[in-house]
Coordinates of C-alpha atoms in Angstrom, one line a residue:
Chain A
M2 CA 16.9 -32.7 19.5
S3 CA 17.0 -35.9 21.5
D4 CA 13.5 -35.8 23.0
N5 CA 11.8 -34.8 19.7
T6 CA 11.9 -38.2 18.3
I7 CA 8.8 -39.1 16.5
T8 CA 8.1 -42.7 16.7
T9 CA 6.4 -43.7 13.5
S10 CA 5.1 -47.2 13.5
E11 CA 7.5 -48.2 10.7
A12 CA 10.3 -46.5 8.9
P13 CA 10.1 -46.3 5.2
P14 CA 11.7 -49.3 3.5
A15 CA 15.4 -49.1 4.4
D16 CA 17.9 -49.4 1.5
E17 CA 20.6 -51.9 1.9
S18 CA 23.6 -49.6 2.4
A19 CA 22.0 -47.7 5.3
V20 CA 21.3 -50.5 7.7
S21 CA 24.4 -52.8 7.8
T22 CA 26.6 -52.6 10.8
G23 CA 30.0 -54.0 11.9
A24 CA 33.5 -53.3 10.7
L25 CA 33.2 -55.5 7.6
A26 CA 30.0 -54.0 6.5
A27 CA 31.4 -50.5 7.0
V28 CA 34.3 -51.3 4.7
R29 CA 32.0 -52.6 2.2
R30 CA 29.8 -49.6 2.5
W31 CA 32.7 -47.3 2.1
A32 CA 33.9 -49.2 -1.0
V33 CA 30.5 -49.2 -2.6
V34 CA 30.1 -45.5 -2.1
R35 CA 33.6 -44.7 -3.4
I36 CA 33.0 -46.8 -6.5
R37 CA 29.5 -45.4 -7.0
K38 CA 30.9 -41.9 -6.8
S39 CA 33.9 -42.5 -9.0
F40 CA 32.5 -44.9 -11.4
R41 CA 32.9 -42.6 -14.4
E42 CA 36.6 -41.8 -13.3
L43 CA 37.3 -45.5 -13.0
G44 CA 36.0 -46.2 -16.5
L45 CA 38.2 -43.4 -17.9
F46 CA 41.3 -44.8 -16.1
A47 CA 40.6 -48.2 -17.7
A48 CA 40.3 -46.6 -21.1
L49 CA 43.5 -44.7 -20.6
A50 CA 45.4 -47.8 -19.4
A51 CA 44.1 -49.7 -22.5
L52 CA 45.4 -46.9 -24.8
W53 CA 48.8 -46.9 -23.0
V54 CA 49.1 -50.7 -23.3
Y55 CA 48.2 -50.5 -27.0
F56 CA 50.6 -47.7 -28.0
G57 CA 53.3 -49.2 -25.7
L58 CA 53.1 -52.5 -27.6
K59 CA 53.0 -50.7 -30.9
S60 CA 55.9 -48.3 -30.3
E61 CA 59.1 -48.8 -28.3
Y62 CA 59.5 -45.0 -27.9
F63 CA 56.0 -44.5 -26.2
F64 CA 57.1 -45.4 -22.7
T65 CA 60.4 -43.5 -22.7
T66 CA 60.7 -40.6 -20.2
D67 CA 61.3 -38.2 -23.0
N68 CA 58.0 -39.1 -24.6
I69 CA 56.0 -39.1 -21.3
F70 CA 57.2 -35.6 -20.5
N71 CA 56.4 -34.6 -24.0
I72 CA 52.9 -35.8 -23.5
L73 CA 52.7 -33.9 -20.3
L74 CA 54.0 -30.7 -21.9
Q75 CA 51.7 -31.0 -24.8
A76 CA 48.7 -31.7 -22.4
S77 CA 49.4 -29.0 -19.9
N78 CA 48.1 -26.1 -22.0
V79 CA 44.8 -27.5 -22.9
A80 CA 44.5 -29.1 -19.5
I81 CA 44.7 -25.7 -17.7
I82 CA 42.0 -24.1 -19.8
A83 CA 39.8 -27.1 -19.6
A84 CA 40.1 -27.1 -15.9
G85 CA 38.6 -23.6 -15.8
L86 CA 36.0 -24.6 -18.3
T87 CA 35.0 -27.5 -16.2
V88 CA 34.1 -25.2 -13.4
V89 CA 31.9 -23.1 -15.7
I90 CA 30.1 -26.0 -17.3
I91 CA 29.4 -27.6 -13.8
A92 CA 27.6 -24.2 -13.2
A93 CA 25.5 -25.0 -16.2
E94 CA 27.1 -22.3 -18.4
I95 CA 29.7 -22.4 -21.1
D96 CA 32.8 -20.3 -22.0
L97 CA 33.5 -20.2 -25.6
S98 CA 36.0 -17.4 -25.3
I99 CA 38.8 -19.3 -23.5
G100 CA 40.8 -19.9 -26.8
A101 CA 40.7 -16.2 -27.7
L102 CA 41.4 -15.2 -24.1
Q103 CA 44.6 -17.3 -24.3
A104 CA 45.6 -15.3 -27.4
L105 CA 44.7 -12.1 -25.7
A106 CA 46.7 -12.8 -22.6
G107 CA 49.8 -13.7 -24.5
S108 CA 49.4 -10.7 -26.8
V109 CA 49.0 -8.3 -23.8
A110 CA 52.0 -9.9 -22.1
A111 CA 54.1 -9.5 -25.3
V112 CA 53.0 -5.9 -26.0
V113 CA 53.5 -4.8 -22.4
I114 CA 56.7 -6.6 -21.6
I115 CA 58.4 -6.4 -25.0
R116 CA 57.2 -3.3 -26.6
Y117 CA 56.8 -1.2 -23.4
E118 CA 59.6 -3.0 -21.4
V119 CA 57.5 -3.4 -18.3
P120 CA 59.1 -5.8 -15.8
V121 CA 57.9 -9.4 -16.2
A122 CA 56.6 -9.4 -12.6
I123 CA 54.2 -6.5 -13.4
G124 CA 53.5 -7.6 -17.0
I125 CA 52.1 -11.0 -16.0
P126 CA 49.4 -9.6 -13.6
I127 CA 48.4 -7.1 -16.2
A128 CA 47.9 -9.8 -18.7
L129 CA 46.0 -11.9 -16.3
G130 CA 44.0 -9.0 -15.1
C131 CA 42.8 -8.3 -18.6
V132 CA 41.4 -11.7 -19.2
V133 CA 39.9 -12.0 -15.8
L134 CA 38.1 -8.8 -16.5
A135 CA 36.9 -10.2 -19.8
G136 CA 35.6 -13.2 -17.9
A137 CA 33.9 -10.8 -15.4
I138 CA 32.3 -9.0 -18.3
S139 CA 30.9 -12.2 -19.8
G140 CA 29.6 -13.1 -16.3
F141 CA 28.1 -9.8 -15.7
L142 CA 26.2 -9.9 -19.0
T143 CA 25.0 -13.3 -18.1
W144 CA 23.9 -12.3 -14.6
K145 CA 22.5 -8.8 -15.0
V146 CA 21.6 -8.5 -18.7
K147 CA 20.4 -12.1 -18.9
I148 CA 22.4 -12.8 -22.0
V149 CA 23.0 -16.6 -21.9
S150 CA 26.7 -17.4 -21.5
F151 CA 26.7 -19.2 -24.9
I152 CA 26.1 -15.8 -26.5
S153 CA 28.0 -13.5 -24.1
T154 CA 31.2 -15.6 -24.3
L155 CA 30.7 -15.9 -28.1
A156 CA 30.7 -12.1 -28.3
M157 CA 33.7 -12.1 -25.9
L158 CA 35.5 -14.6 -28.2
G159 CA 35.2 -12.1 -31.1
I160 CA 36.1 -9.1 -29.0
A161 CA 39.2 -10.7 -27.4
Q162 CA 40.3 -12.3 -30.6
G163 CA 40.1 -8.9 -32.4
A164 CA 41.7 -7.0 -29.6
A165 CA 44.6 -9.5 -29.6
L166 CA 45.1 -9.0 -33.3
L167 CA 44.9 -5.2 -33.0
L168 CA 47.5 -5.1 -30.2
T169 CA 49.9 -7.2 -32.2
N170 CA 49.0 -5.7 -35.6
G171 CA 48.4 -9.2 -36.8
H172 CA 52.0 -10.2 -36.4
S173 CA 54.0 -12.0 -33.8
V174 CA 55.7 -9.8 -31.2
Y175 CA 59.1 -11.6 -30.5
G176 CA 61.7 -11.5 -27.9
F177 CA 60.6 -12.0 -24.4
P178 CA 63.3 -11.7 -21.6
E179 CA 64.8 -15.0 -20.3
S180 CA 62.7 -15.0 -17.1
Y181 CA 59.4 -15.0 -19.0
R182 CA 60.7 -17.7 -21.4
K183 CA 61.4 -19.9 -18.4
I184 CA 57.7 -20.3 -17.7
G185 CA 57.1 -22.5 -20.6
T186 CA 60.5 -24.0 -21.4
S187 CA 62.3 -24.8 -18.1
N188 CA 61.7 -28.0 -16.1
V189 CA 62.0 -29.2 -12.5
Y190 CA 64.0 -32.4 -12.2
G191 CA 63.0 -33.1 -15.9
V192 CA 59.3 -32.4 -15.3
P193 CA 58.3 -29.5 -17.5
T194 CA 57.3 -26.4 -15.6
P195 CA 53.9 -26.0 -17.5
A196 CA 53.0 -29.6 -16.4
I197 CA 53.6 -28.5 -12.7
I198 CA 51.6 -25.4 -13.2
A199 CA 48.8 -27.5 -14.6
L200 CA 49.0 -29.8 -11.6
V201 CA 48.7 -26.8 -9.2
V202 CA 45.8 -25.5 -11.1
F203 CA 44.0 -28.9 -10.9
V204 CA 44.7 -29.5 -7.3
A205 CA 43.5 -25.9 -6.5
L206 CA 40.2 -26.2 -8.5
H207 CA 39.6 -29.8 -7.3
L208 CA 39.8 -28.6 -3.7
L209 CA 37.6 -25.6 -4.4
L210 CA 35.0 -27.7 -6.0
T211 CA 35.0 -30.6 -3.5
R212 CA 36.0 -29.1 -0.1
T213 CA 34.6 -25.6 0.0
T214 CA 31.1 -24.1 0.4
F215 CA 31.7 -22.1 -2.8
G216 CA 32.3 -25.3 -4.7
L217 CA 29.1 -26.8 -3.5
K218 CA 27.3 -23.6 -4.6
I219 CA 28.6 -24.2 -8.1
Y220 CA 27.2 -27.7 -8.2
A221 CA 23.9 -26.6 -6.7
T222 CA 23.6 -23.7 -9.2
G223 CA 24.2 -26.0 -12.1
G224 CA 22.0 -28.8 -10.7
N225 CA 18.9 -26.7 -10.2
A226 CA 19.4 -22.9 -10.2
E227 CA 15.8 -22.2 -9.0
A228 CA 16.0 -24.5 -6.0
A229 CA 19.6 -23.1 -5.3
A230 CA 18.1 -19.5 -5.3
F231 CA 15.4 -20.6 -2.9
A232 CA 18.0 -21.7 -0.5
G233 CA 19.5 -18.2 -0.6
I234 CA 22.4 -18.9 -3.1
K235 CA 23.1 -16.0 -5.3
V236 CA 23.3 -17.9 -8.5
G237 CA 24.1 -15.0 -10.8
R238 CA 27.1 -14.2 -8.7
V239 CA 28.3 -17.8 -8.6
K240 CA 28.1 -17.9 -12.4
L241 CA 30.1 -14.6 -12.6
I242 CA 32.8 -16.0 -10.5
A243 CA 32.9 -19.2 -12.4
L244 CA 33.5 -17.3 -15.7
M245 CA 36.2 -15.2 -13.9
I246 CA 37.9 -18.5 -13.0
S247 CA 37.8 -19.8 -16.5
G248 CA 39.2 -16.3 -17.6
L249 CA 42.1 -16.7 -15.2
T250 CA 42.9 -20.3 -16.4
A251 CA 42.8 -19.1 -20.0
G252 CA 45.1 -16.4 -19.0
I253 CA 47.6 -18.8 -17.5
G254 CA 47.3 -21.0 -20.6
G255 CA 48.0 -17.9 -22.7
L256 CA 51.2 -17.1 -20.8
I257 CA 52.5 -20.6 -21.1
V258 CA 51.8 -20.7 -24.9
S259 CA 53.4 -17.3 -25.5
S260 CA 56.4 -18.2 -23.3
R261 CA 57.0 -21.6 -25.2
L262 CA 56.8 -19.8 -28.6
D263 CA 58.7 -16.8 -27.3
A264 CA 56.1 -14.5 -28.9
G265 CA 52.7 -12.9 -28.5
N266 CA 50.4 -13.5 -31.5
G267 CA 46.6 -12.9 -31.9
L268 CA 46.2 -16.5 -33.0
F269 CA 48.4 -18.4 -30.6
G270 CA 46.1 -20.7 -28.5
A271 CA 43.0 -19.5 -30.3
G272 CA 42.2 -23.0 -31.6
D273 CA 42.3 -24.7 -28.3
L274 CA 38.6 -24.3 -27.5
L275 CA 37.6 -27.6 -29.2
G276 CA 40.2 -29.7 -27.5
A277 CA 39.2 -28.3 -24.1
V278 CA 35.5 -28.9 -24.6
A279 CA 36.3 -32.4 -25.9
A280 CA 38.4 -33.1 -22.7
V281 CA 35.7 -31.8 -20.4
V282 CA 33.0 -33.8 -22.1
I283 CA 35.2 -37.0 -22.3
G284 CA 35.9 -36.5 -18.6
G285 CA 32.2 -36.9 -17.8
T286 CA 31.2 -33.3 -16.9
S287 CA 27.6 -33.0 -17.9
L288 CA 26.8 -30.0 -20.3
F289 CA 23.5 -29.7 -18.4
G290 CA 25.4 -28.7 -15.3
G291 CA 25.5 -30.0 -11.7
V292 CA 27.7 -33.0 -12.5
G293 CA 31.4 -33.3 -13.2
S294 CA 34.9 -33.0 -11.8
V295 CA 38.3 -31.6 -12.8
V296 CA 39.7 -35.1 -12.1
G297 CA 37.6 -36.4 -15.1
T298 CA 38.8 -33.5 -17.2
A299 CA 42.4 -34.2 -16.4
I300 CA 42.0 -37.7 -17.5
G301 CA 40.1 -36.6 -20.6
V302 CA 43.0 -34.2 -21.5
V303 CA 45.6 -37.0 -21.1
I304 CA 43.4 -39.4 -23.1
I305 CA 43.2 -36.9 -26.1
T306 CA 47.0 -36.0 -25.9
T307 CA 47.9 -39.7 -25.6
I308 CA 45.9 -40.4 -28.8
N309 CA 47.5 -37.5 -30.6
N310 CA 51.0 -38.6 -29.4
G311 CA 50.4 -42.2 -30.2
L312 CA 49.1 -41.6 -33.6
V313 CA 52.1 -39.4 -34.5
L314 CA 54.5 -42.2 -33.2
L315 CA 52.6 -44.6 -35.4
A316 CA 53.2 -42.3 -38.3
V317 CA 49.5 -42.0 -38.9
Q318 CA 48.6 -38.9 -41.1
D319 CA 47.8 -35.8 -39.0
F320 CA 44.3 -35.4 -40.3
W321 CA 43.2 -38.6 -38.8
Q322 CA 43.7 -37.2 -35.3
Q323 CA 40.8 -34.9 -35.4
I324 CA 38.6 -37.7 -36.8
V325 CA 39.6 -40.1 -34.1
I326 CA 38.9 -37.4 -31.3
G327 CA 35.5 -36.7 -32.8
C328 CA 34.7 -40.3 -32.8
I329 CA 35.9 -40.7 -29.1
I330 CA 33.6 -37.9 -28.0
I331 CA 30.7 -39.8 -29.6
V332 CA 31.7 -43.0 -27.9
A333 CA 32.2 -41.3 -24.5
M334 CA 28.6 -39.7 -24.9
M335 CA 27.2 -43.1 -25.8
L336 CA 28.7 -44.6 -22.7
D337 CA 27.3 -41.9 -20.6
Q338 CA 23.9 -42.5 -21.9
L339 CA 24.3 -46.2 -21.1
V340 CA 25.2 -45.4 -17.5
K341 CA 22.2 -43.1 -17.2
S342 CA 19.9 -45.5 -18.7
A343 CA 20.8 -47.6 -15.6
R344 CA 21.9 -50.9 -17.0
L345 CA 24.3 -51.2 -14.2
P346 CA 24.1 -53.5 -11.3
G347 CA 21.9 -51.9 -8.6
F348 CA 24.7 -51.3 -6.1
L349 CA 26.5 -49.0 -8.4
R350 CA 23.6 -46.7 -9.0
Chain B
M30 CA -4.2 -29.0 17.5
S31 CA -4.9 -27.3 20.7
A32 CA -6.3 -23.8 20.3
V33 CA -5.3 -23.4 24.0
S34 CA -1.6 -23.4 23.3
A35 CA -1.9 -20.9 20.6
A36 CA -4.1 -18.7 22.8
A37 CA -1.5 -19.0 25.5
A38 CA 1.2 -18.1 23.1
R39 CA -0.8 -15.1 22.0
Q40 CA -1.0 -13.9 25.6
M41 CA 2.6 -14.6 26.3
R42 CA 3.9 -12.8 23.3
T43 CA 1.4 -10.2 22.1
A44 CA 3.4 -9.3 19.0
P45 CA 2.9 -11.8 16.2
V46 CA 6.0 -13.5 14.7
L47 CA 4.7 -12.7 11.3
E48 CA 2.6 -9.9 10.1
V49 CA 1.6 -9.4 6.6
R50 CA 0.0 -6.0 5.9
N51 CA -1.9 -5.1 2.7
V52 CA 0.5 -7.0 0.5
A53 CA -0.1 -6.8 -3.2
K54 CA 1.7 -8.6 -6.1
A55 CA 1.0 -8.7 -9.9
Y56 CA 2.5 -10.7 -12.6
G57 CA 2.0 -8.4 -15.6
A58 CA -1.7 -8.0 -15.9
V59 CA -2.5 -10.8 -13.5
Q60 CA -3.2 -9.6 -9.9
A61 CA -2.0 -12.6 -7.9
L62 CA -2.4 -10.9 -4.5
Q63 CA -4.3 -7.8 -3.6
D64 CA -4.4 -6.2 -0.2
V65 CA -3.7 -9.4 1.8
S66 CA -3.2 -9.1 5.4
L67 CA -2.6 -11.9 8.1
E68 CA -1.0 -12.4 11.4
L69 CA 0.8 -15.5 12.7
Y70 CA 1.7 -16.1 16.4
A71 CA 4.5 -18.2 17.9
G72 CA 3.4 -21.8 18.2
E73 CA 0.4 -21.3 16.1
V74 CA -0.5 -23.5 13.1
L75 CA -2.2 -21.6 10.4
G76 CA -3.9 -23.3 7.5
L77 CA -3.7 -21.4 4.2
V78 CA -6.3 -22.7 1.8
G79 CA -7.7 -21.6 -1.6
D80 CA -8.3 -22.8 -5.0
N81 CA -5.6 -23.2 -7.6
G82 CA -4.4 -19.7 -8.6
A83 CA -5.7 -18.1 -5.5
G84 CA -2.3 -16.7 -4.6
K85 CA -1.1 -19.1 -1.9
T86 CA 2.2 -19.9 -3.3
T87 CA 2.8 -16.2 -4.3
L88 CA 2.1 -15.2 -0.7
V89 CA 4.6 -17.8 0.5
K90 CA 7.3 -16.6 -1.9
C91 CA 6.8 -13.0 -0.6
V92 CA 7.3 -14.1 3.0
A93 CA 10.2 -16.3 2.0
G94 CA 12.0 -13.3 0.3
I95 CA 11.8 -14.8 -3.2
L96 CA 9.3 -12.4 -4.6
R97 CA 9.1 -8.8 -3.7
P98 CA 5.5 -7.5 -3.1
D99 CA 4.5 -4.6 -5.2
A100 CA 2.9 -3.0 -2.1
G101 CA 2.4 -3.7 1.5
E102 CA 4.6 -4.6 4.5
I103 CA 5.9 -7.7 5.9
H104 CA 7.0 -7.7 9.6
V105 CA 8.9 -10.5 11.2
N106 CA 9.2 -10.6 14.9
G107 CA 7.9 -7.1 15.0
E108 CA 10.4 -5.6 12.5
L109 CA 9.6 -4.3 9.2
Q110 CA 11.5 -6.3 6.5
Q111 CA 12.4 -4.1 3.6
D112 CA 14.1 -5.8 0.6
L113 CA 13.6 -9.1 2.2
T114 CA 15.8 -11.7 0.2
A115 CA 15.8 -15.4 0.4
E116 CA 19.1 -15.4 2.4
A117 CA 17.7 -12.8 4.9
A118 CA 14.5 -14.7 5.4
R119 CA 16.6 -17.8 6.2
R120 CA 18.6 -15.8 8.7
L121 CA 15.3 -14.7 10.4
G122 CA 14.6 -18.4 10.9
I123 CA 12.0 -18.8 8.2
E124 CA 12.0 -22.1 6.3
V125 CA 9.9 -23.2 3.4
V126 CA 9.1 -26.5 2.0
H127 CA 8.4 -25.6 -1.7
Q128 CA 6.0 -27.4 -3.7
N129 CA 7.9 -29.8 -6.1
L130 CA 11.0 -27.6 -5.9
S131 CA 12.7 -28.5 -2.8
L132 CA 15.7 -30.7 -3.6
I133 CA 18.6 -30.5 -6.1
D134 CA 18.8 -33.8 -7.9
T135 CA 22.5 -33.8 -8.6
L136 CA 23.4 -33.3 -4.8
D137 CA 23.1 -36.0 -2.2
V138 CA 20.8 -36.1 0.8
T139 CA 23.3 -34.4 3.2
Q140 CA 24.2 -31.7 0.8
N141 CA 20.5 -31.0 0.3
F142 CA 19.9 -31.1 3.9
F143 CA 22.5 -28.4 4.6
L144 CA 22.3 -26.5 1.3
N145 CA 23.9 -23.1 1.8
R146 CA 24.3 -23.8 5.5
E147 CA 27.3 -26.1 5.4
I148 CA 29.4 -26.7 8.5
V149 CA 32.9 -25.2 8.1
H150 CA 36.0 -26.1 10.0
R151 CA 37.1 -23.9 12.9
G152 CA 39.7 -21.3 12.5
S153 CA 39.4 -17.9 10.8
V154 CA 41.3 -19.0 7.6
A155 CA 39.1 -22.1 7.2
R156 CA 36.0 -20.2 7.7
R157 CA 37.1 -17.5 5.3
M158 CA 37.7 -20.1 2.7
G159 CA 34.5 -22.0 3.5
W160 CA 36.4 -25.2 4.1
M161 CA 33.7 -27.7 4.8
N162 CA 33.7 -30.2 7.7
K163 CA 32.2 -33.0 5.6
R164 CA 32.6 -35.8 8.2
L165 CA 30.6 -33.8 10.7
M166 CA 28.0 -32.8 8.1
Y167 CA 27.3 -36.4 7.1
R168 CA 27.3 -37.5 10.7
Q169 CA 24.9 -34.7 11.7
A170 CA 22.6 -35.4 8.7
R171 CA 22.4 -39.0 9.6
E172 CA 21.7 -38.3 13.3
T173 CA 19.0 -35.7 12.6
L174 CA 17.3 -38.0 10.0
D175 CA 17.5 -40.9 12.5
S176 CA 16.0 -38.8 15.3
L177 CA 13.1 -38.0 13.0
G178 CA 12.6 -41.7 12.3
L179 CA 13.7 -41.3 8.6
T180 CA 16.0 -44.2 7.5
L181 CA 17.9 -42.7 4.6
D182 CA 21.4 -43.1 3.4
P183 CA 22.9 -39.6 3.8
Q184 CA 25.2 -40.1 0.8
R185 CA 22.4 -41.0 -1.5
L186 CA 21.8 -38.7 -4.5
A187 CA 18.5 -37.0 -4.5
A188 CA 17.8 -38.2 -8.0
F189 CA 17.6 -41.8 -6.6
L190 CA 15.1 -41.0 -3.8
S191 CA 11.5 -41.7 -4.2
G192 CA 8.9 -38.9 -4.3
G193 CA 8.0 -39.5 -0.6
Q194 CA 11.7 -39.7 0.5
R195 CA 12.5 -36.4 -1.3
Q196 CA 9.6 -34.7 0.4
M197 CA 10.6 -36.0 3.7
V198 CA 14.2 -34.7 3.3
A199 CA 12.8 -31.3 2.5
V200 CA 10.6 -31.5 5.5
A201 CA 13.4 -32.6 7.8
R202 CA 15.4 -29.6 6.6
A203 CA 12.7 -27.2 7.3
I204 CA 11.9 -28.5 10.8
T205 CA 15.6 -28.6 11.6
W206 CA 16.4 -25.1 10.7
G207 CA 13.1 -23.2 10.9
R208 CA 13.5 -21.4 14.3
H209 CA 10.5 -19.0 14.0
I210 CA 8.4 -19.8 11.0
V211 CA 8.1 -22.9 9.0
I212 CA 6.0 -22.7 5.7
M213 CA 4.8 -26.0 4.1
D214 CA 3.4 -25.6 0.6
E215 CA 1.5 -28.9 -0.1
P216 CA 3.9 -31.0 1.9
A217 CA 1.8 -34.1 1.9
A218 CA 0.7 -34.1 -1.8
A219 CA 3.4 -36.6 -2.9
L220 CA 3.1 -38.7 0.2
G221 CA 1.4 -42.0 1.1
V222 CA -0.9 -42.1 4.0
R223 CA 1.6 -43.0 6.6
Q224 CA 4.1 -40.5 5.6
A225 CA 1.4 -37.9 5.4
L226 CA 0.4 -38.6 9.0
Q227 CA 4.1 -38.3 9.8
V228 CA 4.3 -34.8 8.3
L229 CA 1.3 -33.8 10.4
A230 CA 3.0 -35.1 13.5
F231 CA 6.1 -33.0 12.6
I232 CA 3.8 -29.9 12.4
R233 CA 2.5 -30.5 15.8
L234 CA 6.2 -31.0 17.0
L235 CA 7.1 -27.6 15.6
S236 CA 4.1 -26.0 17.2
S237 CA 5.0 -27.5 20.6
R238 CA 8.5 -26.0 20.2
G239 CA 6.9 -22.6 19.8
V240 CA 7.6 -22.4 16.0
A241 CA 4.8 -20.8 14.0
V242 CA 3.7 -23.0 11.0
I243 CA 1.8 -22.1 7.8
F244 CA 0.3 -25.2 6.3
I245 CA -1.0 -25.1 2.7
S246 CA -3.1 -28.0 1.6
H247 CA -6.0 -28.9 -0.5
N248 CA -6.8 -31.8 1.9
M249 CA -9.4 -30.3 4.1
Q250 CA -9.3 -33.2 6.5
H251 CA -5.5 -32.5 7.2
V252 CA -6.2 -28.8 7.5
L253 CA -9.0 -29.3 10.1
Q254 CA -6.9 -31.9 11.9
V255 CA -3.7 -30.0 12.4
T256 CA -4.4 -26.2 12.3
D257 CA -5.5 -23.6 14.9
R258 CA -6.7 -21.1 12.4
I259 CA -7.5 -21.0 8.7
V260 CA -7.1 -18.2 6.2
V261 CA -8.9 -18.5 3.0
L262 CA -7.6 -16.8 -0.2
R263 CA -9.8 -16.4 -3.3
H264 CA -8.6 -14.5 -6.3
G265 CA -5.7 -13.1 -4.4
E266 CA -7.8 -11.7 -1.6
N267 CA -8.1 -12.8 2.0
V268 CA -11.7 -13.7 2.2
G269 CA -11.9 -15.4 5.5
D270 CA -9.9 -15.9 8.8
L271 CA -11.5 -18.5 11.0
V272 CA -10.7 -20.4 14.1
T273 CA -10.5 -24.1 13.2
A274 CA -12.3 -25.4 16.2
K275 CA -15.4 -23.3 15.2
A276 CA -15.2 -23.9 11.4
S277 CA -16.8 -26.6 9.4
A278 CA -15.5 -28.0 6.2
Q279 CA -18.7 -26.8 4.5
E280 CA -18.1 -23.2 5.6
I281 CA -14.4 -23.4 4.3
V282 CA -15.4 -24.8 1.0
T283 CA -18.0 -22.1 0.6
L284 CA -15.3 -19.5 1.2
I285 CA -12.8 -21.1 -1.2
T286 CA -15.2 -21.4 -4.0
G287 CA -17.3 -18.3 -3.4
S288 CA -20.6 -20.2 -3.8
N289 CA -22.6 -22.4 -1.7
L290 CA -21.8 -25.9 -2.9
S291 CA -22.4 -28.9 -0.9
V292 CA -19.2 -30.5 0.5
N293 CA -20.5 -34.0 -0.4
G294 CA -21.3 -32.9 -3.9
G295 CA -18.8 -33.9 -6.5
D296 CA -17.9 -30.3 -7.5
A297 CA -16.5 -29.1 -4.2
S298 CA -14.4 -32.0 -2.9
D299 CA -11.5 -32.6 -5.2

């Protein structure tokens, strides 16, 4: 469109970052953009570093390899379901069923593999398929029946929880084969396998959100569903797929829990919802949709697990952990408000 | 705008790019459009005027595939469009600058500029996965904005743009992608004098490229300045189809309000 240039007498007032030229300015511009975009993540890293220094000084055991792998192992489960939840929340929906879906996936796996002696390689896809289907049902209700996801996934929480308890008759179904137990208990060069699975899930979802057109559709849908629809994005379908993704991650989480505990139980993993929501929120993903990242969520999970772990090492009574995490959510939200109310130097906004 | 070029276009291509036939649309008990017909030819600028609630925006949404008319037909490039969706309308080269609702605040200028039309990497796998070529997207967005004389940081979030800048991004998007029909719903309402003139210049540019434009505005001066033809809606009906060169502001205002008010009287000019 070279000859179509319209020469207006003056361009609108240029903003500082758009006009600078030269190599140095380019580097500066790049740095400003990076910092501006990752400001929230940088703050989280700082908070995490502060926690590590504090616990490291307080407890000799904190920085041992054993303990670090222990933190990773503890974190991986909630991390995986929180990653899927992040995708849903960016699309301006919520999935309250993820804890129950974990329990359901573990129970289905246990019943199918242990009771019906189905091979592990077939039992796993069956278990995952069930929870992805559950996510799809929630998504379908949200899309076509216009039941908000807060309600449709709340209903799914009850259904999945009840189904899991029914399948297992309210007991634990024990005795997975060796190959299944390995998912949660083995390690690769000392790194627990669940932590590696979590890493793979995070990298995959991070690339999906930041590199693919579908990821952009998720942000667009959460940012302004009406404008997205005007642009031809099928927002209902986007939300459906987001809920299927969180179903899948909940399923993976459920397999890991049941493998580590060597049993399927209608209650295993059912209580992880709050931890996951906390991690997502601490990680800077907005509950209003359109804003957030799985990187933030990963840091949020590590922060929560670090605090839990550190408090245990310092022999603080268990019950304090939940109070501390509740307080941290409040502080994180207050910091968010501060960032939004724009008390930052201009170049960061 | 020259009525000559439109007349020439009409001769060159006898079939209209857009033909709306007897379209009706109701929201519950409210009849927003009834039996509206109009034609639009390549390179023509059509002014769509009417009072608030006359059905202008509803008509636009029907043509853009956002609303489905209860009755009537919409033909684009001579073909009847059944079940026109927003996506299908885009593929047909129809672009709309929506009133107030053009940009997504949480996305940046470039993401808004492309929105659902992202550039993906070559190769069948990359295309299947929708793997975006971000570098190319940001470069193209910057080049396009520059070529239109808009100095904007392509990485700036829409939330941090001024009202005028937002509108200009929406307009830039429409004129970049609108191959056949560009519809602008009050594009100059949020703009200062200079930017409003810039929008009018863009409309002329589109017309000179052979793109048909529907221009909705309450500003009679702008309408008379830039359009070839004017369609007046009142209470959801097409009450007038006039050639701009032969129309007077007085005449148009009379059609809009349905009564003979003086243009200079306080009531008619808003």
